[in-house]
Coordinates of C-alpha atoms in Angstrom, one line a residue:
Chain A
M20 CA -11.1 -11.4 15.2
H21 CA -10.8 -13.7 18.1
P22 CA -8.0 -12.6 20.6
A23 CA -5.7 -15.5 21.3
Y24 CA -5.0 -14.9 25.0
S25 CA -1.5 -16.3 24.8
V26 CA -0.7 -13.9 21.9
I27 CA -2.0 -10.9 23.9
F28 CA 0.2 -12.0 26.8
F29 CA 3.1 -12.7 24.5
T30 CA 3.0 -9.3 22.7
T31 CA 2.6 -7.5 26.0
A32 CA 5.3 -9.3 27.9
S33 CA 7.9 -9.6 25.2
G34 CA 7.0 -6.1 24.0
A35 CA 8.1 -4.7 27.4
G36 CA 11.2 -7.0 27.3
Y37 CA 12.3 -5.9 23.8
G38 CA 11.6 -2.2 24.8
L39 CA 13.8 -2.7 27.9
W40 CA 16.5 -4.2 25.7
I41 CA 16.2 -1.3 23.3
W42 CA 16.8 1.4 25.9
L43 CA 19.4 -0.6 27.7
G44 CA 21.2 -1.1 24.4
L45 CA 21.0 2.5 23.5
R46 CA 22.3 3.6 26.9
T47 CA 25.2 1.2 26.6
L48 CA 25.9 2.4 23.1
L49 CA 25.9 6.1 24.2
D50 CA 27.3 5.9 27.7
G51 CA 29.7 3.0 27.3
L52 CA 29.9 0.3 30.0
P53 CA 28.2 1.3 33.2
D54 CA 30.2 1.9 36.4
R55 CA 27.9 -0.5 38.3
A56 CA 27.0 -3.7 36.4
A57 CA 24.1 -4.7 38.6
P58 CA 21.3 -2.5 37.2
S59 CA 22.3 -3.2 33.6
V60 CA 22.6 -7.0 34.2
T61 CA 19.2 -7.0 36.0
A62 CA 17.6 -5.1 33.1
L63 CA 19.2 -7.5 30.6
V64 CA 18.1 -10.6 32.4
L65 CA 14.6 -9.3 33.2
G66 CA 14.2 -8.4 29.5
G67 CA 15.3 -11.9 28.6
V68 CA 12.8 -13.4 31.1
L69 CA 10.0 -11.3 29.7
V70 CA 10.9 -12.1 26.1
T71 CA 11.3 -15.8 26.8
L72 CA 8.0 -16.0 28.7
G73 CA 6.3 -14.2 25.9
L74 CA 7.8 -16.4 23.2
L75 CA 6.9 -19.6 25.2
S76 CA 3.4 -18.4 25.7
S77 CA 3.0 -17.6 22.0
T78 CA 3.4 -21.3 21.3
F79 CA 0.5 -22.2 23.7
H80 CA -2.1 -21.2 21.1
L81 CA -0.6 -23.6 18.5
G82 CA -2.3 -26.8 17.7
H83 CA 1.1 -28.5 17.7
P84 CA 3.6 -26.6 19.9
E85 CA 6.1 -29.4 19.6
R86 CA 6.4 -28.5 15.9
A87 CA 7.1 -24.8 16.6
W88 CA 10.7 -25.1 15.4
R89 CA 9.4 -25.5 11.9
A90 CA 8.3 -21.9 12.0
F91 CA 11.9 -20.7 11.5
S92 CA 12.0 -22.0 7.9
Q93 CA 9.8 -19.7 5.8
W94 CA 11.4 -16.3 6.5
R95 CA 11.4 -15.6 2.7
S96 CA 7.7 -15.1 2.6
S97 CA 6.2 -15.2 6.1
W98 CA 6.3 -12.4 8.6
L99 CA 5.5 -14.9 11.4
S100 CA 8.5 -16.9 10.4
R101 CA 10.6 -13.7 10.2
E102 CA 9.5 -12.8 13.7
G103 CA 10.6 -16.2 15.0
V104 CA 14.0 -15.9 13.3
A105 CA 14.5 -12.3 14.5
A106 CA 13.4 -13.2 18.1
V107 CA 15.9 -16.1 18.3
A108 CA 18.7 -14.1 16.6
T109 CA 18.3 -11.3 19.2
Y110 CA 19.3 -13.7 22.0
L111 CA 22.8 -13.7 20.6
P112 CA 23.8 -10.1 21.2
A113 CA 21.8 -10.2 24.5
G114 CA 24.0 -13.2 25.6
A115 CA 27.2 -11.5 24.4
L116 CA 26.3 -8.3 26.2
F117 CA 25.6 -10.3 29.4
L118 CA 29.1 -11.7 29.3
V119 CA 30.5 -8.2 28.7
F120 CA 28.6 -6.8 31.7
L121 CA 29.6 -9.7 34.0
L122 CA 33.2 -10.6 33.1
P123 CA 35.8 -8.5 34.8
G124 CA 37.9 -6.0 32.8
S125 CA 36.7 -4.1 29.8
L126 CA 35.9 -6.6 27.1
P127 CA 35.7 -5.2 23.6
G128 CA 32.5 -5.2 21.5
A129 CA 30.1 -3.7 24.0
G130 CA 29.0 -1.1 21.5
L131 CA 28.6 -3.6 18.7
F132 CA 26.6 -6.0 20.8
A133 CA 24.4 -3.2 22.1
A134 CA 23.8 -1.9 18.6
L135 CA 22.9 -5.5 17.5
L136 CA 20.6 -5.9 20.5
V137 CA 18.7 -2.7 19.7
S138 CA 18.4 -3.6 16.0
G139 CA 17.3 -7.2 16.8
A140 CA 14.6 -6.0 19.2
L141 CA 13.4 -3.4 16.7
V142 CA 13.3 -5.9 13.8
T143 CA 11.4 -8.4 16.0
L144 CA 8.8 -5.9 17.0
W145 CA 8.5 -4.7 13.4
C146 CA 7.9 -8.3 12.3
T147 CA 5.2 -8.8 15.0
G148 CA 3.4 -5.7 13.8
M149 CA 3.7 -6.8 10.1
I150 CA 2.1 -10.1 10.8
Y151 CA -1.1 -8.1 11.4
A152 CA -0.4 -5.2 9.1
S153 CA 0.2 -7.5 6.1
L154 CA -3.2 -9.1 6.3
R155 CA -5.4 -7.4 3.6
T156 CA -8.3 -9.5 4.8
V157 CA -8.6 -7.4 8.0
P158 CA -8.8 -3.7 7.1
E159 CA -8.4 -2.5 10.7
W160 CA -5.0 -4.3 10.8
N161 CA -3.9 -3.6 7.2
H162 CA -2.8 -0.1 8.3
G163 CA 0.6 1.6 8.1
L164 CA 0.5 2.7 11.8
V165 CA 0.1 -0.9 13.2
P166 CA 3.8 -1.9 13.3
T167 CA 4.9 1.5 14.6
I168 CA 2.3 1.3 17.4
Y169 CA 3.7 -2.1 18.4
I170 CA 7.2 -0.5 18.6
A171 CA 6.0 2.6 20.3
L172 CA 4.1 0.7 23.1
A173 CA 7.1 -1.6 23.5
A174 CA 9.4 1.4 23.8
A175 CA 7.1 3.1 26.3
T176 CA 6.7 0.0 28.6
G177 CA 10.4 -0.8 28.2
A178 CA 11.4 2.7 29.3
L179 CA 9.1 2.6 32.3
L180 CA 10.6 -0.8 33.2
L181 CA 14.2 0.5 32.9
A182 CA 13.4 3.6 35.0
T183 CA 11.9 1.3 37.7
I184 CA 14.9 -1.0 37.7
D185 CA 17.2 2.1 38.0
V186 CA 15.2 3.5 40.9
A187 CA 15.2 0.1 42.6
F188 CA 19.0 0.2 42.5
G189 CA 19.0 3.7 43.9
Q190 CA 20.1 5.5 40.8
R191 CA 18.0 8.0 38.9
S192 CA 18.1 9.4 35.4
E193 CA 16.0 12.4 34.6
I194 CA 16.7 11.7 30.9
L195 CA 15.1 8.2 31.2
L196 CA 12.0 9.7 32.7
L197 CA 11.8 12.1 29.8
V198 CA 12.4 9.3 27.3
A199 CA 9.5 7.3 28.9
A200 CA 7.2 10.3 28.8
A201 CA 8.1 11.0 25.2
A202 CA 7.5 7.3 24.2
L203 CA 4.1 7.4 26.0
L204 CA 3.1 10.6 24.3
A205 CA 4.2 9.2 20.9
G206 CA 2.2 6.0 21.5
A207 CA -0.9 7.9 22.6
L208 CA -0.7 10.2 19.6
M209 CA -0.3 7.2 17.2
K210 CA -3.1 5.2 18.8
W211 CA -5.5 8.1 18.8
T212 CA -4.7 8.8 15.1
Y213 CA -5.2 5.1 14.4
W214 CA -8.6 5.1 16.0
Q215 CA -9.7 8.2 14.1
R216 CA -8.6 6.7 10.8
I217 CA -10.3 3.3 11.3
D218 CA -13.5 5.0 12.5
V219 CA -13.9 6.9 9.2
A220 CA -12.4 4.2 6.9
P221 CA -14.9 3.3 4.1
A222 CA -15.8 -0.4 3.6
P223 CA -13.1 -1.7 1.2
Y224 CA -15.2 -4.6 0.1
T225 CA -18.9 -5.4 -0.1
L226 CA -21.1 -8.5 -0.2
E227 CA -21.8 -7.7 -3.8
Q228 CA -18.1 -8.1 -4.6
A229 CA -17.8 -11.2 -2.4
I230 CA -20.6 -12.9 -4.3
G231 CA -19.4 -11.5 -7.6
I232 CA -22.6 -12.0 -9.7
P233 CA -22.6 -9.2 -12.3
G234 CA -25.5 -6.9 -11.9
A235 CA -26.6 -8.3 -8.5
S236 CA -27.6 -5.9 -5.8
G237 CA -29.4 -5.8 -2.5
I238 CA -28.0 -9.1 -1.5
R239 CA -28.9 -10.5 1.9
P240 CA -28.5 -13.8 3.6
L241 CA -31.6 -16.0 3.4
D242 CA -30.6 -19.4 4.8
P243 CA -27.4 -19.9 6.8
P244 CA -25.0 -22.6 5.7
H245 CA -25.0 -24.2 9.1
T246 CA -27.2 -24.0 12.2
Q247 CA -24.5 -23.2 14.8
P248 CA -21.4 -21.0 14.4
N249 CA -18.4 -22.7 12.8
F250 CA -14.7 -22.0 13.1
V251 CA -14.8 -19.1 10.7
M252 CA -17.6 -17.3 12.6
R253 CA -16.0 -17.9 16.0
E254 CA -12.5 -16.9 14.8
M255 CA -13.1 -14.1 12.3
G256 CA -16.5 -13.0 13.6
Y257 CA -15.5 -12.6 17.2
A258 CA -16.8 -9.2 18.5
V259 CA -16.8 -9.4 22.3
G260 CA -15.8 -5.9 23.5
R261 CA -16.5 -4.2 20.2
R262 CA -19.8 -2.7 21.5
H263 CA -17.8 -1.2 24.4
A264 CA -15.0 0.0 22.2
G265 CA -15.6 3.7 23.3
R266 CA -15.3 2.8 26.9
L267 CA -12.3 0.4 26.4
R268 CA -10.5 3.1 24.4
R269 CA -10.9 5.5 27.3
W270 CA -9.6 2.8 29.6
T271 CA -6.6 2.4 27.3
M272 CA -5.9 6.1 27.2
A273 CA -6.2 6.3 31.0
L274 CA -4.2 3.2 31.9
L275 CA -1.6 3.2 29.2
F276 CA -0.9 6.9 28.8
A277 CA -2.5 9.3 31.3
L278 CA -1.8 7.5 34.6
P279 CA 1.8 6.6 33.7
L280 CA 2.4 10.2 32.6
V281 CA 1.1 11.6 35.9
A282 CA 3.3 9.1 37.8
L283 CA 6.3 10.2 35.7
V284 CA 5.7 13.8 36.6
I285 CA 5.4 12.9 40.3
A286 CA 8.6 10.9 40.1
A287 CA 10.4 13.8 38.4
L288 CA 9.2 16.4 40.9
V289 CA 9.2 14.4 44.1
P290 CA 12.1 11.9 43.8
V291 CA 11.3 10.4 47.1
L292 CA 8.1 9.0 45.6
S293 CA 9.8 7.4 42.6
L294 CA 9.9 4.0 44.2
I295 CA 6.1 4.0 44.4
A296 CA 5.2 6.1 41.4
L297 CA 7.3 4.2 38.8
P298 CA 6.2 0.7 39.6
L299 CA 2.6 2.0 39.6
A300 CA 3.1 3.6 36.2
L301 CA 4.6 0.3 34.9
L302 CA 1.6 -1.8 36.2
S303 CA -0.9 0.7 34.8
A304 CA 0.8 0.8 31.4
G305 CA 1.0 -3.0 31.3
A306 CA -2.7 -3.3 32.1
G307 CA -3.3 -0.6 29.4
V308 CA -1.4 -2.6 26.8
L309 CA -3.5 -5.7 27.6
V310 CA -6.7 -3.7 27.1
E311 CA -5.3 -2.1 23.9
R312 CA -4.4 -5.5 22.5
W313 CA -7.8 -7.0 23.3
L314 CA -9.4 -4.0 21.5
F315 CA -7.0 -4.4 18.6
F316 CA -8.6 -7.9 18.0
A317 CA -12.1 -7.1 19.0
E318 CA -12.4 -4.1 16.7
A319 CA -10.9 -6.0 13.7
R320 CA -13.4 -7.2 11.1
H321 CA -12.6 -9.9 8.6
V322 CA -13.6 -9.8 4.9
S323 CA -14.9 -13.4 5.1
M324 CA -17.6 -12.3 7.4
L325 CA -19.3 -10.6 4.5
Y326 CA -20.6 -14.0 3.5
Y327 CA -22.4 -14.2 6.9
G328 CA -24.0 -10.8 6.3
A329 CA -21.6 -8.6 8.3
A330 CA -20.5 -5.2 6.9
L331 CA -17.0 -3.8 6.8
G332 CA -15.8 -0.2 7.3
G333 CA -15.4 2.1 10.3
R334 CA -18.0 2.8 12.9
E335 CA -18.7 6.3 11.6
A336 CA -18.3 5.4 7.9
A337 CA -20.9 2.6 8.3
A338 CA -23.6 5.1 9.5
P339 CA -25.8 6.3 6.7
Chain B
M22 CA 8.3 -23.9 0.7
T23 CA 5.6 -21.3 1.0
S24 CA 6.8 -19.2 -1.9
L25 CA 4.3 -19.5 -4.7
P26 CA 5.2 -21.7 -7.7
G27 CA 4.2 -19.1 -10.3
D28 CA 2.3 -20.1 -13.3
T29 CA 1.4 -23.7 -13.1
P30 CA 1.0 -25.9 -16.3
K31 CA -2.4 -27.1 -15.0
K32 CA -4.9 -25.2 -13.0
L33 CA -7.3 -27.8 -11.6
G34 CA -10.4 -26.3 -10.1
L35 CA -14.2 -26.3 -9.9
V36 CA -16.8 -24.4 -11.9
I37 CA -19.9 -23.9 -9.9
D38 CA -23.2 -23.0 -11.7
L39 CA -25.3 -20.7 -9.5
D40 CA -28.2 -21.1 -12.0
T41 CA -28.7 -24.8 -11.3
C42 CA -27.5 -25.1 -7.7
V43 CA -30.6 -26.0 -5.6
G44 CA -28.9 -25.6 -2.2
C45 CA -29.4 -29.3 -1.3
H46 CA -26.1 -29.5 0.6
A47 CA -25.3 -32.9 -1.0
C48 CA -21.9 -31.6 -1.9
V49 CA -21.3 -30.6 1.7
T50 CA -22.2 -34.0 3.1
S51 CA -20.4 -35.9 0.3
C52 CA -17.3 -33.8 0.9
K53 CA -17.4 -34.5 4.6
E54 CA -17.9 -38.2 4.1
W55 CA -15.0 -38.6 1.8
N56 CA -12.6 -36.3 3.5
T57 CA -13.1 -37.5 7.0
G58 CA -11.4 -40.6 5.8
G59 CA -9.2 -39.1 3.1
Y60 CA -6.2 -36.8 2.9
S61 CA -7.5 -34.4 5.5
A62 CA -8.7 -37.1 7.8
P63 CA -10.3 -36.8 10.3
L64 CA -12.7 -33.9 10.0
T65 CA -13.6 -33.7 13.6
D66 CA -17.1 -32.9 14.9
H67 CA -18.0 -31.7 18.4
D68 CA -21.4 -32.5 19.9
P69 CA -22.7 -33.6 16.4
Y70 CA -26.1 -34.7 17.6
G71 CA -26.4 -32.2 20.5
A72 CA -27.7 -28.7 20.9
D73 CA -24.5 -27.0 19.8
P74 CA -23.0 -29.0 17.0
S75 CA -19.8 -27.8 15.3
G76 CA -17.1 -29.3 13.2
A77 CA -14.6 -28.9 10.4
F78 CA -16.2 -28.8 6.9
L79 CA -14.4 -28.0 3.7
N80 CA -17.5 -26.8 1.8
R81 CA -20.4 -24.7 2.9
V82 CA -23.6 -23.7 1.1
H83 CA -25.1 -20.3 1.8
S84 CA -28.5 -19.1 0.4
F85 CA -28.9 -15.5 -0.5
E86 CA -31.7 -13.2 -1.8
M87 CA -30.8 -10.6 -4.3
E88 CA -32.0 -8.5 -7.2
I89 CA -30.5 -9.2 -10.6
D90 CA -31.6 -6.8 -13.4
G91 CA -34.6 -5.8 -11.4
R92 CA -35.8 -9.4 -10.7
G93 CA -35.7 -10.9 -7.2
R94 CA -33.7 -14.1 -7.1
T95 CA -32.8 -16.7 -4.6
V96 CA -29.2 -17.9 -5.2
H97 CA -27.7 -20.9 -3.4
F98 CA -24.0 -20.3 -3.0
P99 CA -21.5 -23.1 -2.3
R100 CA -18.3 -21.7 -0.8
S101 CA -15.0 -23.6 -0.6
C102 CA -11.3 -23.1 -1.3
L103 CA -10.9 -21.5 -4.7
H104 CA -7.3 -22.7 -5.2
C105 CA -6.1 -19.1 -6.0
E106 CA -3.1 -18.5 -8.2
E107 CA -1.6 -15.9 -5.9
P108 CA -3.0 -16.5 -2.4
D109 CA -1.7 -15.1 0.9
C110 CA -2.8 -18.2 2.8
V111 CA 0.3 -19.9 1.3
T112 CA 2.9 -17.2 1.8
V113 CA 2.0 -16.3 5.4
C114 CA 2.6 -19.9 6.5
P115 CA 5.6 -20.0 8.8
T116 CA 6.4 -23.7 8.3
G117 CA 5.8 -24.4 4.7
A118 CA 2.9 -26.7 5.6
S119 CA 0.5 -24.6 3.5
Y120 CA 1.6 -24.9 -0.1
K121 CA 0.5 -24.7 -3.7
R122 CA 1.4 -27.6 -5.9
A123 CA 3.6 -26.6 -8.9
E124 CA 2.2 -29.4 -11.1
D125 CA -1.5 -28.7 -10.9
G126 CA -2.0 -25.6 -8.7
I127 CA -3.9 -27.4 -5.9
V128 CA -3.5 -25.6 -2.6
L129 CA -2.9 -28.1 0.2
V130 CA -2.0 -28.2 3.9
N131 CA 0.6 -30.8 5.0
P132 CA -1.0 -32.2 8.1
D133 CA 2.3 -33.5 9.3
T134 CA 4.1 -30.1 9.4
C135 CA 1.2 -27.7 10.2
I136 CA 1.7 -26.2 13.6
G137 CA -2.0 -25.0 13.9
C138 CA -1.2 -21.2 14.2
K139 CA -4.3 -20.4 12.1
L140 CA -2.6 -17.5 10.3
C141 CA -3.5 -19.0 6.9
S142 CA -7.2 -18.9 7.8
W143 CA -6.8 -15.2 8.8
A144 CA -5.2 -14.5 5.3
C145 CA -8.1 -16.1 3.3
P146 CA -10.8 -13.6 2.4
Y147 CA -13.2 -16.4 1.5
G148 CA -13.3 -18.1 4.9
A149 CA -12.4 -21.3 3.1
R150 CA -10.1 -22.8 5.8
E151 CA -11.5 -24.4 9.0
Y152 CA -9.3 -25.3 12.0
D153 CA -9.7 -28.8 13.5
H154 CA -9.5 -28.3 17.3
D155 CA -9.0 -32.0 17.9
D156 CA -6.4 -32.6 15.2
G157 CA -4.7 -29.3 15.9
V158 CA -4.1 -28.6 12.2
M159 CA -5.8 -26.5 9.6
K160 CA -8.3 -28.2 7.2
K161 CA -9.2 -27.1 3.7
C162 CA -10.5 -28.4 0.4
T163 CA -8.0 -30.7 -1.2
L164 CA -9.9 -30.9 -4.5
C165 CA -10.1 -34.5 -3.5
V166 CA -6.4 -35.0 -4.5
D167 CA -6.8 -38.6 -3.2
R168 CA -9.6 -39.3 -5.7
I169 CA -8.7 -37.4 -8.9
Y170 CA -5.4 -39.3 -9.3
N171 CA -6.5 -42.5 -7.6
E172 CA -6.0 -45.4 -10.0
T173 CA -7.8 -47.8 -7.7
L174 CA -11.0 -46.0 -8.4
P175 CA -13.0 -46.5 -11.6
E176 CA -12.1 -43.7 -14.0
E177 CA -15.5 -42.1 -13.9
D178 CA -15.1 -41.7 -10.1
R179 CA -11.8 -39.8 -10.4
E180 CA -13.6 -36.5 -9.6
P181 CA -14.0 -34.6 -6.4
A182 CA -16.7 -36.0 -4.1
C183 CA -18.7 -32.8 -4.3
V184 CA -18.9 -33.0 -8.1
K185 CA -19.9 -36.6 -8.1
A186 CA -22.6 -35.9 -5.5
C187 CA -24.3 -32.9 -7.1
P188 CA -27.8 -34.0 -8.3
T189 CA -28.2 -31.1 -10.7
G190 CA -24.8 -31.0 -12.3
A191 CA -24.1 -27.6 -10.8
R192 CA -20.5 -28.5 -10.1
A193 CA -17.9 -29.3 -12.7
F194 CA -14.2 -30.2 -12.3
G195 CA -11.4 -29.7 -14.8
D196 CA -8.3 -27.9 -16.0
L197 CA -8.9 -24.2 -16.2
A198 CA -5.5 -23.5 -17.7
D199 CA -6.6 -25.4 -20.8
P200 CA -8.8 -23.1 -22.9
D201 CA -10.3 -26.1 -24.7
S202 CA -11.4 -28.0 -21.6
A203 CA -15.1 -28.4 -21.0
V204 CA -15.0 -26.3 -17.9
S205 CA -13.0 -23.5 -19.6
R206 CA -15.4 -23.5 -22.6
N207 CA -18.4 -23.3 -20.2
V208 CA -16.8 -20.4 -18.3
A209 CA -16.3 -18.5 -21.6
E210 CA -19.8 -19.3 -22.9
R211 CA -21.7 -18.5 -19.7
G212 CA -19.6 -15.5 -18.5
G213 CA -18.0 -17.2 -15.6
F214 CA -16.6 -14.8 -12.9
D215 CA -14.3 -14.6 -9.9
L216 CA -15.4 -14.1 -6.3
L217 CA -14.0 -10.9 -4.8
K218 CA -11.8 -10.4 -7.9
E219 CA -10.8 -6.9 -6.5
F220 CA -8.7 -8.8 -3.9
G221 CA -6.4 -9.9 -6.7
F222 CA -5.7 -13.5 -5.5
K223 CA -6.8 -14.8 -8.9
P224 CA -9.1 -17.7 -7.9
V225 CA -8.9 -20.7 -10.2
N226 CA -12.5 -21.8 -9.3
K227 CA -15.1 -19.9 -11.3
Y228 CA -18.8 -19.3 -10.7
L229 CA -21.4 -19.2 -13.4
P230 CA -24.2 -16.5 -13.0
P231 CA -27.9 -17.3 -12.8
R232 CA -29.4 -17.3 -16.3
D233 CA -31.7 -14.4 -17.2
P234 CA -35.2 -15.8 -16.8
A235 CA -36.5 -13.9 -19.8
T236 CA -34.1 -15.6 -22.2
A237 CA -34.2 -18.9 -20.4
G238 CA -37.9 -19.1 -21.3
I239 CA -39.1 -19.9 -17.9
V240 CA -41.3 -16.8 -17.3
P241 CA -44.7 -18.1 -16.2
T242 CA -47.6 -16.8 -18.2
P243 CA -49.9 -15.0 -15.7
A244 CA -53.3 -16.6 -15.2
P245 CA -56.4 -14.4 -15.9
E246 CA -57.1 -12.7 -12.7
D247 CA -60.9 -12.7 -12.5
R248 CA -61.8 -16.0 -14.0
I249 CA -61.9 -19.5 -12.4
G250 CA -59.2 -21.3 -14.4
A251 CA -59.9 -24.9 -15.6
P252 CA -62.9 -25.9 -13.6
R253 CA -62.4 -29.5 -12.4
D254 CA -65.9 -30.8 -11.9
R255 CA -69.5 -30.1 -12.6
L256 CA -70.0 -27.9 -9.5
E257 CA -66.9 -25.8 -10.4
R258 CA -68.2 -25.6 -14.0
L259 CA -71.5 -24.3 -12.7
F260 CA -69.8 -21.7 -10.6
A261 CA -67.6 -20.7 -13.5
W262 CA -70.7 -20.4 -15.7
I263 CA -72.5 -18.2 -13.1
D264 CA -69.3 -16.2 -12.7
N265 CA -69.1 -15.6 -16.4
R266 CA -72.8 -14.8 -16.7
L267 CA -72.7 -12.3 -13.9
S268 CA -69.5 -10.7 -15.2
D269 CA -70.7 -10.0 -18.7

């Protein structure tokens, strides 16, 4: 599948933003209003900037961005529409919480707004994952782990971001470092399991089924329908990076999980180095998510490519 | 609304005969010609006469080699939207631009509300939708909705352009919900089948399998291997006579 660059940037940026909102919301829910508003306000605003940048960039790959507002209408059937509705709805508790943080005196409703913020962020991330996971035409995406991986990676980058903001304001929370480490480990475990599963997945459909002629076997393309690649081949047959999947997976594991974990350990053991270690962990994890998202597209095979002679199924399952 | 209409009273669609299709691509060019000025207009081309031509087409014809009951066959295989009864290309659309008509089951894209997100093309296992980069919207077979109901055309022309163009009659158009329609009877008689029926989208379009050459009576009788067949002139007759004399 062709990776839409704007969608990769969108899911990386807004993923981190929603992750940040999730941990900020949970902290507010559990600890109540913070003594110092500045770190929480910064986290809330930065999350909003990331989410908004992501949502804006997601419209760049549209043929008609000026019509994007129409995408809020079909939430009954479409996960993409649900994502849009959830994303916009999540701005409401974020805005309310912003007021609660900023206005003097203890306004009521902080807990409720925080809970709504966490739920909104989780639902939006879930919808993003389901856009891919609901497509039966792409076996690598049509997988139960896909939406949870989207949530786990958002939670991991969001926790790193919140820890970095805290350190920048001179406050440290060992629990947050632990939370970030746990989210990274959970993400690594899920991603590793996902790769193992798709590698051995048998081909769900064959060219024989795609052609459908009863009793036909040994089908192979003789003449192509067109001399140059068309939209279907460029979009569904895109494979740049697939040959290097092994190397890119190792890069993902290193950048997204290993390096940030090492940095977290350093930050926990040598607090003086936190201000260097945590931003580095964040940058590394961000780059790791970008590689992971590219691979998520490049390794995905589309059923329609059967007609062009491609085979489905995992790398190890395809081998005779 | 991108929710599906459920059972439609009519199921307009195509029946494509893989026995008689000769892979001439007349349906492809005829479709392009009509639809670049019709409902889906324009069907943009990039670099059409250059080294790397590409463009939006609503119909593609593949050619495959295969074995059917032990016999090698070449099968030409037109591929376009199958106007499925329960397709995901409609339900995934976030704007309602991709829809299935309740009255006749035709699956259409509204070019005025499509945002060009391409998700419908991802949801189609048949690769039937092609994005128009210039127009910024998705293009697909309209079943020539602007021909089949078009009262300004002579009645015999109210058929999809691909059907009108086919020189071998390999494409037929009709109502597949009506068991007595010509297309439904042909499907029943010839054992019409669905593409990728395991997917469960219930395509309306049906394909007819290549006929068995043994029962179709087109098995060529093998020529005698070691005789000159049908000598054409005196010299060949002389060679044939010598050949026969020497062989006996």
